mmCIF file of N, CA and C in Angstrom:
data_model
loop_
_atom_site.group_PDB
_atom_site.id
_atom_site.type_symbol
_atom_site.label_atom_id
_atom_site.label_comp_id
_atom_site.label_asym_id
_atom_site.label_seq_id
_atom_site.Cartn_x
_atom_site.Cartn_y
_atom_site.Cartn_z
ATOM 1 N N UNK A 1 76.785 161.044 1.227
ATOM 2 C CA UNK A 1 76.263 160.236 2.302
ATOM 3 C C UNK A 1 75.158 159.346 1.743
ATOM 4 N N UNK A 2 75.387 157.955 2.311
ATOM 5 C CA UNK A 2 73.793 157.171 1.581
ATOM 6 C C UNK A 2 72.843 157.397 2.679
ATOM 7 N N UNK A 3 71.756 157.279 1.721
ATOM 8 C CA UNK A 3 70.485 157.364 2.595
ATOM 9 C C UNK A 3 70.386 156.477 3.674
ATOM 10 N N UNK A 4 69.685 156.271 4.406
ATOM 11 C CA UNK A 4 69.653 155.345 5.710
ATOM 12 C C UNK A 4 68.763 153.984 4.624
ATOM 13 N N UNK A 5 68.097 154.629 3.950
ATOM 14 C CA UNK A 5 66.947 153.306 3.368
ATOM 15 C C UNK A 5 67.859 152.595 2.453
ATOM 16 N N UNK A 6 69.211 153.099 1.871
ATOM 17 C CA UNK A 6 69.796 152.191 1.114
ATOM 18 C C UNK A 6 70.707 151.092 2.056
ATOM 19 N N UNK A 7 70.720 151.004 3.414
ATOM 20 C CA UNK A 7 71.610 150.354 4.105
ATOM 21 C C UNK A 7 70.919 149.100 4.731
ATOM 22 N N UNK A 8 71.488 147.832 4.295
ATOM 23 C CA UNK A 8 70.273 146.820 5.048
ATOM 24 C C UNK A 8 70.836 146.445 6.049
ATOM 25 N N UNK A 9 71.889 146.734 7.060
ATOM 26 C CA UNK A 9 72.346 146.765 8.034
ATOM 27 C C UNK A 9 71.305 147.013 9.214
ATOM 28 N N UNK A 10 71.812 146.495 10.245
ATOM 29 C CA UNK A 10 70.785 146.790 11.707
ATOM 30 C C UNK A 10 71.481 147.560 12.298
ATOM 31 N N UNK A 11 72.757 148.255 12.032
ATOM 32 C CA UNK A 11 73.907 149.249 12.632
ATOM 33 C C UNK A 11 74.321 150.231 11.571
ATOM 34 N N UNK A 12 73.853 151.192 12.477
ATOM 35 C CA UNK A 12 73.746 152.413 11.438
ATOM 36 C C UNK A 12 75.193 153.580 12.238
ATOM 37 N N UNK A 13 75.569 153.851 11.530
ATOM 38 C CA UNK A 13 76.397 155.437 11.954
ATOM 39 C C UNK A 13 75.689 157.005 12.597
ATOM 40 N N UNK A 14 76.611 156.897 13.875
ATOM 41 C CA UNK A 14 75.151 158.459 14.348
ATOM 42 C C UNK A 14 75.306 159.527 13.290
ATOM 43 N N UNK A 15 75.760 159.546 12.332
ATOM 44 C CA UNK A 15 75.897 160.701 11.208
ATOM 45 C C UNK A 15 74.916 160.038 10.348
ATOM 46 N N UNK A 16 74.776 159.159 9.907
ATOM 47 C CA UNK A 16 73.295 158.973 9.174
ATOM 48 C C UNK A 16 72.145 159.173 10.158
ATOM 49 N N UNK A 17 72.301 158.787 11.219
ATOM 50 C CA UNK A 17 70.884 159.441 12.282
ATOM 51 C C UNK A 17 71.090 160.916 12.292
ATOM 52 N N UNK A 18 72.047 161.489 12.705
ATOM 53 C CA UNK A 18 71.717 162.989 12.968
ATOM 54 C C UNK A 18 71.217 163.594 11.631
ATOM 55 N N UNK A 19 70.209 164.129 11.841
ATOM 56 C CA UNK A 19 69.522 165.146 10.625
ATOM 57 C C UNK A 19 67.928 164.266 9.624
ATOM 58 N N UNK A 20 67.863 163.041 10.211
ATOM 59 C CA UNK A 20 66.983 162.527 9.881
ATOM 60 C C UNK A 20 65.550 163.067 10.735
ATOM 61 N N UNK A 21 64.635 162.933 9.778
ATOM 62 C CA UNK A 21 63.522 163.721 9.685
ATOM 63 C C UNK A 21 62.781 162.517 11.303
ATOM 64 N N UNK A 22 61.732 163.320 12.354
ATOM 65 C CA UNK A 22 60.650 162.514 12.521
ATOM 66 C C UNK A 22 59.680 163.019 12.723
ATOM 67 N N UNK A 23 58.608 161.658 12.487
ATOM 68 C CA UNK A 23 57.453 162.371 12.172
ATOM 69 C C UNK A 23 56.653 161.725 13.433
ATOM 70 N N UNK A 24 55.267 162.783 13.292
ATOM 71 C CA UNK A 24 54.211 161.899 14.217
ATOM 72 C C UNK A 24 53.541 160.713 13.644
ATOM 73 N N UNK A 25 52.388 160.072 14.212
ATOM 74 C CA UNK A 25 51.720 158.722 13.871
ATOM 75 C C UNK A 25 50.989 159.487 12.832
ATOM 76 N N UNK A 26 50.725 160.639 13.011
ATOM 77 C CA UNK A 26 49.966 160.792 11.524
ATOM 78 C C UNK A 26 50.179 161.726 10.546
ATOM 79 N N UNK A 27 51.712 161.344 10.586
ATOM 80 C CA UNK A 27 52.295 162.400 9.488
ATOM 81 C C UNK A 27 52.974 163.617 9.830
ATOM 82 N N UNK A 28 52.815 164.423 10.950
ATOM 83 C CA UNK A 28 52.828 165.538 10.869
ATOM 84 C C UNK A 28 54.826 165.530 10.900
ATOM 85 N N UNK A 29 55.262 166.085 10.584
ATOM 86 C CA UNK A 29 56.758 166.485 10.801
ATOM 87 C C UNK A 29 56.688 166.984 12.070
ATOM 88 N N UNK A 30 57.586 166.453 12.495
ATOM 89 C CA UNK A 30 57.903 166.980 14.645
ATOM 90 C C UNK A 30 59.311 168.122 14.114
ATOM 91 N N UNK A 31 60.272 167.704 13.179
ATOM 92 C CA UNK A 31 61.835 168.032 13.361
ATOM 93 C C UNK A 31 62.601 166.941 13.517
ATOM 94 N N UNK A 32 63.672 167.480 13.513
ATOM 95 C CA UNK A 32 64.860 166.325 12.665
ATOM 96 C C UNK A 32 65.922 165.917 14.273
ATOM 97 N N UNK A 33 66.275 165.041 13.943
ATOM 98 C CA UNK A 33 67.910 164.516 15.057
ATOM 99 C C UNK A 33 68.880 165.102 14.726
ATOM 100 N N UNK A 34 68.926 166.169 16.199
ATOM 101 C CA UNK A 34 70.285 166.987 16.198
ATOM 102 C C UNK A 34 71.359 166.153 16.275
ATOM 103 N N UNK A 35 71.106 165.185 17.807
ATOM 104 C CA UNK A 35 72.018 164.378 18.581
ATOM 105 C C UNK A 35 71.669 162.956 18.866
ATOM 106 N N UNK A 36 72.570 162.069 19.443
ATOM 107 C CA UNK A 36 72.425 160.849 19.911
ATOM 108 C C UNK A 36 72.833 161.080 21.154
ATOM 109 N N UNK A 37 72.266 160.772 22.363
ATOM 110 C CA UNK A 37 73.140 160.420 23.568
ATOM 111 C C UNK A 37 73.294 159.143 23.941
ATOM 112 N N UNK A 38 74.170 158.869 24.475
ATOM 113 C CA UNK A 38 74.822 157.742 24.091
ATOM 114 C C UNK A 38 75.365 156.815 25.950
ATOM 115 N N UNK A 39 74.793 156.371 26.126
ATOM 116 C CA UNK A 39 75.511 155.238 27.891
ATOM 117 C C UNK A 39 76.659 155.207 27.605
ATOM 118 N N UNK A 40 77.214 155.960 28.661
ATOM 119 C CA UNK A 40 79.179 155.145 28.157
ATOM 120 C C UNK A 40 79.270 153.675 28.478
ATOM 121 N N UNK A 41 78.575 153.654 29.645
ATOM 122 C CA UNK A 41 79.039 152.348 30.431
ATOM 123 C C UNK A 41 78.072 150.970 29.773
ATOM 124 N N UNK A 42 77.100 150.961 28.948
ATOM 125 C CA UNK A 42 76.365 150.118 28.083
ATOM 126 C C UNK A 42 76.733 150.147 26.659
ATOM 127 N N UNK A 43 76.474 151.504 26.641
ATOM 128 C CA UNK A 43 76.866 151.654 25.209
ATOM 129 C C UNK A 43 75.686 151.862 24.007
ATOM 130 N N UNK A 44 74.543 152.245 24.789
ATOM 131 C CA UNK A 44 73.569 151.868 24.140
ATOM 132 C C UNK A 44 73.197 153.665 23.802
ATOM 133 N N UNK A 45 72.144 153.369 22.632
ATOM 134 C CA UNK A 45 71.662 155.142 22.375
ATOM 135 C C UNK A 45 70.353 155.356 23.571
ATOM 136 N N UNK A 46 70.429 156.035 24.646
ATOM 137 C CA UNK A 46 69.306 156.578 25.414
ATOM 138 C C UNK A 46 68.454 157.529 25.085
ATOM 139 N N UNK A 47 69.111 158.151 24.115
ATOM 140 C CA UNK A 47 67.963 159.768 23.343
ATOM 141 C C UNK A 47 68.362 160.188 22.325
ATOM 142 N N UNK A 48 67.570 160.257 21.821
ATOM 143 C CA UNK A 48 67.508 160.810 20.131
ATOM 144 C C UNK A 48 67.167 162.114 20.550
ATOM 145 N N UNK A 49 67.649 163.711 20.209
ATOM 146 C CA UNK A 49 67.970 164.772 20.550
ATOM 147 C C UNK A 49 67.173 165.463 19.517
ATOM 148 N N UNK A 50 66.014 165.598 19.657
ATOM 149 C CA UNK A 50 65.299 166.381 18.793
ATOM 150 C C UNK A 50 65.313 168.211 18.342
ATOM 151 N N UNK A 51 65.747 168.770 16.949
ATOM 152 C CA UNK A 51 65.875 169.941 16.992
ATOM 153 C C UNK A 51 64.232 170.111 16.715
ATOM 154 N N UNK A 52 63.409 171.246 17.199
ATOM 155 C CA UNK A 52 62.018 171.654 16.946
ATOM 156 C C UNK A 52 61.825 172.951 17.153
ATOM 157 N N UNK A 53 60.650 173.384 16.417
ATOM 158 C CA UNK A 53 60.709 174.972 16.842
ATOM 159 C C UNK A 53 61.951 176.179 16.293
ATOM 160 N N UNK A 54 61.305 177.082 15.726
ATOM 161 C CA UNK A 54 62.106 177.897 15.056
ATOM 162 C C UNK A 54 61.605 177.926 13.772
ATOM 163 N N UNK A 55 62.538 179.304 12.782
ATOM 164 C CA UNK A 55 62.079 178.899 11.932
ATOM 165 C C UNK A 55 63.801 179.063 11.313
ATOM 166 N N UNK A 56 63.959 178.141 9.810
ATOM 167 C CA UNK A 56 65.514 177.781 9.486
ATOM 168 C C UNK A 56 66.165 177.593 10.447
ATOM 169 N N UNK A 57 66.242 176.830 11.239
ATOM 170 C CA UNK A 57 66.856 176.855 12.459
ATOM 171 C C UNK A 57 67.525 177.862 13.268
ATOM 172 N N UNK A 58 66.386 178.608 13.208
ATOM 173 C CA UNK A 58 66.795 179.932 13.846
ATOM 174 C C UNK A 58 65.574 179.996 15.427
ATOM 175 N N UNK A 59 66.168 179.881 16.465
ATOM 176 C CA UNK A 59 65.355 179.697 17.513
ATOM 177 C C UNK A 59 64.899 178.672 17.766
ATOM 178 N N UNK A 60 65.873 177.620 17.288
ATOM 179 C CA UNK A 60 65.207 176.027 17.624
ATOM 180 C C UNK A 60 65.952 175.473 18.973
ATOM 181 N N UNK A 61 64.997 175.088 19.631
ATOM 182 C CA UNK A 61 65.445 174.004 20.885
ATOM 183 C C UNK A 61 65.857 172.818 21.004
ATOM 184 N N UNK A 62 66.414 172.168 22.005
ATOM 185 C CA UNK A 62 66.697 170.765 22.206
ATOM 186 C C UNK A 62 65.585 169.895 23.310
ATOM 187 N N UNK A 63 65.344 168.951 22.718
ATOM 188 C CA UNK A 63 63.916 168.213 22.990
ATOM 189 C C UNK A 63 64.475 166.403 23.117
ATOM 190 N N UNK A 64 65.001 166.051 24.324
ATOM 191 C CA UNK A 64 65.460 164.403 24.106
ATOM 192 C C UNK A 64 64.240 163.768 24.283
ATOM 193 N N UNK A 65 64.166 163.227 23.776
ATOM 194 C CA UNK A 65 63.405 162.303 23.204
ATOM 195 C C UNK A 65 63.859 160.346 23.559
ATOM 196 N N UNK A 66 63.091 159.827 24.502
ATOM 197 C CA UNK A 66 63.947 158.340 24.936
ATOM 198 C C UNK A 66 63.965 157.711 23.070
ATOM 199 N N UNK A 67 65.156 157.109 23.146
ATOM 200 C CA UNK A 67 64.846 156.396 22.314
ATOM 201 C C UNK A 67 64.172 155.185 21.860
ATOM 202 N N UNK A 68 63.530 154.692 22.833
ATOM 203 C CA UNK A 68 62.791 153.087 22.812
ATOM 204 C C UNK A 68 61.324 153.635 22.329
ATOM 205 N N UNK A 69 61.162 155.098 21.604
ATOM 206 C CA UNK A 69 60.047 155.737 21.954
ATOM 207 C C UNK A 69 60.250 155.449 20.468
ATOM 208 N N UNK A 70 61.011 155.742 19.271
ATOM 209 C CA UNK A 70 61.635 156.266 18.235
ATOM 210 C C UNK A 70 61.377 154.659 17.032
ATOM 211 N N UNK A 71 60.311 154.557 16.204
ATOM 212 C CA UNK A 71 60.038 153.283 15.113
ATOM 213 C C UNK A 71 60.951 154.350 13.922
ATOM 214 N N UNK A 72 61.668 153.654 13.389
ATOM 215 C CA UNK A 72 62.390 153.938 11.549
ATOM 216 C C UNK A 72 60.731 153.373 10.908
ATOM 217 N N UNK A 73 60.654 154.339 9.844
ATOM 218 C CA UNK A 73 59.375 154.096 8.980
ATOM 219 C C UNK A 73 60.565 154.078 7.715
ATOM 220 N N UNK A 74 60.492 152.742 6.701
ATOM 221 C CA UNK A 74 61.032 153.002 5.951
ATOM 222 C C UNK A 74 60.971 153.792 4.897
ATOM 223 N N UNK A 75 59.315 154.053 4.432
ATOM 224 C CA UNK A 75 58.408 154.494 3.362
ATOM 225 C C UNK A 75 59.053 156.262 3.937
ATOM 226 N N UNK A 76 58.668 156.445 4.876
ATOM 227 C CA UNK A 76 59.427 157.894 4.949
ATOM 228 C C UNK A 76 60.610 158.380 5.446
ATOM 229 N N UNK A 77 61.212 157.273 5.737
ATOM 230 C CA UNK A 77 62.579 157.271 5.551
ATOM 231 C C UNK A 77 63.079 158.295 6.823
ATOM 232 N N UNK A 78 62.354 158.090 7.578
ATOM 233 C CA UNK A 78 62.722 159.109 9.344
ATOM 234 C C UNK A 78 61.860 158.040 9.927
ATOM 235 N N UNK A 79 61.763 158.405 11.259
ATOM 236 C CA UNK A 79 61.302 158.020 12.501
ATOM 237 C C UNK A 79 60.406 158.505 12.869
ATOM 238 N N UNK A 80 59.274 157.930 13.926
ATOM 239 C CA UNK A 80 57.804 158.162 13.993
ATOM 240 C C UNK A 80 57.947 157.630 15.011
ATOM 241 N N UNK A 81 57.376 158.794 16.133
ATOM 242 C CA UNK A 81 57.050 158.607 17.366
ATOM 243 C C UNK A 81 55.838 158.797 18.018
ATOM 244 N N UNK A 82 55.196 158.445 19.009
ATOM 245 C CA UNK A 82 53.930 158.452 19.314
ATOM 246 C C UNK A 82 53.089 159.592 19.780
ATOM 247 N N UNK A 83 53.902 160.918 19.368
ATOM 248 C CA UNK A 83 53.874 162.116 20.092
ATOM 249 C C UNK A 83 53.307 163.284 19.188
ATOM 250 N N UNK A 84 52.726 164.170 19.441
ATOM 251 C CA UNK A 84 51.959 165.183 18.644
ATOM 252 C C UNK A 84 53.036 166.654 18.985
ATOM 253 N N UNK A 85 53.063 167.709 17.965
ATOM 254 C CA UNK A 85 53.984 168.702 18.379
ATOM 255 C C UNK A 85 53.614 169.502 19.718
ATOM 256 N N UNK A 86 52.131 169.594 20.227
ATOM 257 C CA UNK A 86 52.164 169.959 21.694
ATOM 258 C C UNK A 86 52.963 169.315 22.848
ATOM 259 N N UNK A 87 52.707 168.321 22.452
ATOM 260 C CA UNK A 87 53.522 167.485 23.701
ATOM 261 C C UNK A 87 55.297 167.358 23.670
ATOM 262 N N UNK A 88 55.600 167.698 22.556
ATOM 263 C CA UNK A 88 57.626 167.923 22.028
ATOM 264 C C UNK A 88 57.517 169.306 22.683
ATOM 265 N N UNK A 89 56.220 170.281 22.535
ATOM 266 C CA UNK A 89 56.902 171.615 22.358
ATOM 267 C C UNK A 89 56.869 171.668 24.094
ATOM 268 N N UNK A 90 55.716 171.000 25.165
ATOM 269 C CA UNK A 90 55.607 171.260 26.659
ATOM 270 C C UNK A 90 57.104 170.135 27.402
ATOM 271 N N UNK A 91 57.650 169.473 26.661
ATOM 272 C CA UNK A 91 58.878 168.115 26.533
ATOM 273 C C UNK A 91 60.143 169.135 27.635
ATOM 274 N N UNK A 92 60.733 168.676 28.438
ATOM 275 C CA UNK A 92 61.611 168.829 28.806
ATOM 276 C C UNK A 92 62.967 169.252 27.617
ATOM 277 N N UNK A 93 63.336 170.498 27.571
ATOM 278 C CA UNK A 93 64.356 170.973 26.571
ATOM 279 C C UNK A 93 65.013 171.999 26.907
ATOM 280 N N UNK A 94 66.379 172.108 26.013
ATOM 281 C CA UNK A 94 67.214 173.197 26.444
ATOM 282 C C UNK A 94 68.065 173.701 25.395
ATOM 283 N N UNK A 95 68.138 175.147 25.513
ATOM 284 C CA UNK A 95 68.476 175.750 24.055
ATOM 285 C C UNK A 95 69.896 175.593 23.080
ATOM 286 N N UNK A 96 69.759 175.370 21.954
ATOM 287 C CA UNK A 96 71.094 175.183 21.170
ATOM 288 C C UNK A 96 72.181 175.501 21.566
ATOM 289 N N UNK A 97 72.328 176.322 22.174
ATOM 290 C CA UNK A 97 73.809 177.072 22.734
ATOM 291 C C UNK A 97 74.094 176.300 23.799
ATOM 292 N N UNK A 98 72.680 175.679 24.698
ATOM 293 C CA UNK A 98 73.424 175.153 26.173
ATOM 294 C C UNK A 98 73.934 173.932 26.112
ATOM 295 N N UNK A 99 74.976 173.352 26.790
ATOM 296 C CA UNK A 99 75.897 172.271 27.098
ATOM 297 C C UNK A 99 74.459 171.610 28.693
ATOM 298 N N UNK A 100 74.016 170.864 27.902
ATOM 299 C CA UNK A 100 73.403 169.973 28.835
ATOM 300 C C UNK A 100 73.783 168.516 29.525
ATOM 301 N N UNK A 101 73.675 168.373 30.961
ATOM 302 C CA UNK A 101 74.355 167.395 31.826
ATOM 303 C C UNK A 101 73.363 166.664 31.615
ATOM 304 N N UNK A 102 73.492 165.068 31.344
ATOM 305 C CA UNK A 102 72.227 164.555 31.325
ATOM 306 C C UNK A 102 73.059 163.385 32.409
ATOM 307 N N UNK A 103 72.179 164.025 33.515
ATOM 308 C CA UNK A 103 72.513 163.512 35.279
ATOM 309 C C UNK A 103 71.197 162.994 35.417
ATOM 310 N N UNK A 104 71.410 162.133 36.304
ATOM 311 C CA UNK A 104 70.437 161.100 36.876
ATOM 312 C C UNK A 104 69.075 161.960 36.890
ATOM 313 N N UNK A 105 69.021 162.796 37.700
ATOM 314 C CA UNK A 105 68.003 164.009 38.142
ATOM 315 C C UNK A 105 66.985 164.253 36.607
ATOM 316 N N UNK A 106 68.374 164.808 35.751
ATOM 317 C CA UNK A 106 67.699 165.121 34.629
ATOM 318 C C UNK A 106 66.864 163.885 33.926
ATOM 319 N N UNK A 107 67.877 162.892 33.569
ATOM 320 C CA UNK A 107 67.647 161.498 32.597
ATOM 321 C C UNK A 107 65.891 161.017 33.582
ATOM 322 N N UNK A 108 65.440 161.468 34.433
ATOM 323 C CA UNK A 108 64.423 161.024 35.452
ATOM 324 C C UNK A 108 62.937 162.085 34.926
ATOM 325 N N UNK A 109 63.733 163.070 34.549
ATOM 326 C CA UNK A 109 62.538 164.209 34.270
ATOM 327 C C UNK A 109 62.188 163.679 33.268
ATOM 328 N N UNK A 110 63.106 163.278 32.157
ATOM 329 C CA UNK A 110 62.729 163.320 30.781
ATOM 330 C C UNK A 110 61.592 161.914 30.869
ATOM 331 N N UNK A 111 61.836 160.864 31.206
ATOM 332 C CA UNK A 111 61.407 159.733 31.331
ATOM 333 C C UNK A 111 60.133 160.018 32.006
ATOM 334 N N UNK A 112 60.148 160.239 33.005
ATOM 335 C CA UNK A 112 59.127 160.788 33.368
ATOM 336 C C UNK A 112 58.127 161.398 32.523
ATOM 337 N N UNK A 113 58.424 162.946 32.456
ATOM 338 C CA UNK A 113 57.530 163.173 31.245
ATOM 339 C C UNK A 113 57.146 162.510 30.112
ATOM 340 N N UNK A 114 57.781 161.525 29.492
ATOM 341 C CA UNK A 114 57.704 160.644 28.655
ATOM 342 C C UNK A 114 56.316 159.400 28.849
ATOM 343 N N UNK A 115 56.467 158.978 30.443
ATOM 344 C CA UNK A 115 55.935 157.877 31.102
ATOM 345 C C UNK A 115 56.825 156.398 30.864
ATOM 346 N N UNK A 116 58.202 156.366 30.438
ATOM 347 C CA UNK A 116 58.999 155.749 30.555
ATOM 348 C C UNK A 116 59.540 154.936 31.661
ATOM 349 N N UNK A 117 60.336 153.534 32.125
ATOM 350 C CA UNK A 117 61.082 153.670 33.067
ATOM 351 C C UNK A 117 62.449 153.878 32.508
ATOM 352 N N UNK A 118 63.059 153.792 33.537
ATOM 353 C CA UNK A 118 64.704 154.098 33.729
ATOM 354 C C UNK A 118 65.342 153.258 32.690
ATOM 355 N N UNK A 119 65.944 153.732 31.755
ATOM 356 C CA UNK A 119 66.173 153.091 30.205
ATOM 357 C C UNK A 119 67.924 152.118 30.343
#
């Protein structure tokens, strides 16, 4: 797989996003992109699906994350968001095993908590 930093493209593959590292504004590692969710009807990416918490990914959660939230840092080669790990870990999430509906109701919480509007 090439790195994301070797691609000078503005369209990337969700398999080079999934597993890329992000970090906070000041470094700290948050955890990596499990998932993309994806608008059928736009087509656009709405959440970057953060794995966090655990240790080897053992007891790690799901944490969406809007994506308009989400800068590529090239120098570290992941994404940097404006968020500290208290605020991912209190984040609207749901555990690896669960099949999550992301319904109006829900897509409203997350944003919300975020301070987002309707993406």
């Amino acid at each position: 797989m090439t790195p994301v930093s070797e691609t000078s493209r503005n369209v990337i593959s969700s398999e080079r996003v999934e597993g890329t590292t992000v970090y906070a504004t000041n470094g700290d590692k948050l955890g990596t992109i499990d998932d993309l969710m994806i608008d059928k009807l736009s087509g656009q990416v709405q959440y970057a699906v953060l794995e966090f918490g655990g240790i080897l990914g053992i007891g790690t959660d799901r944490y969406p994350v809007p994506w308009s939230m989400l800068d590529y840092d090239t120098s570290r080669e992941g994404y940097v968001v404006p968020l500290n790990k208290d605020t991912i870990a209190k984040a609207p999430s749901y555990a690896k095993d669960e099949v999550r509906d992301y319904d109006p109701d829900y897509s409203r919480t997350i944003n919300s908590y975020y301070g987002v509007g309707p993406l």
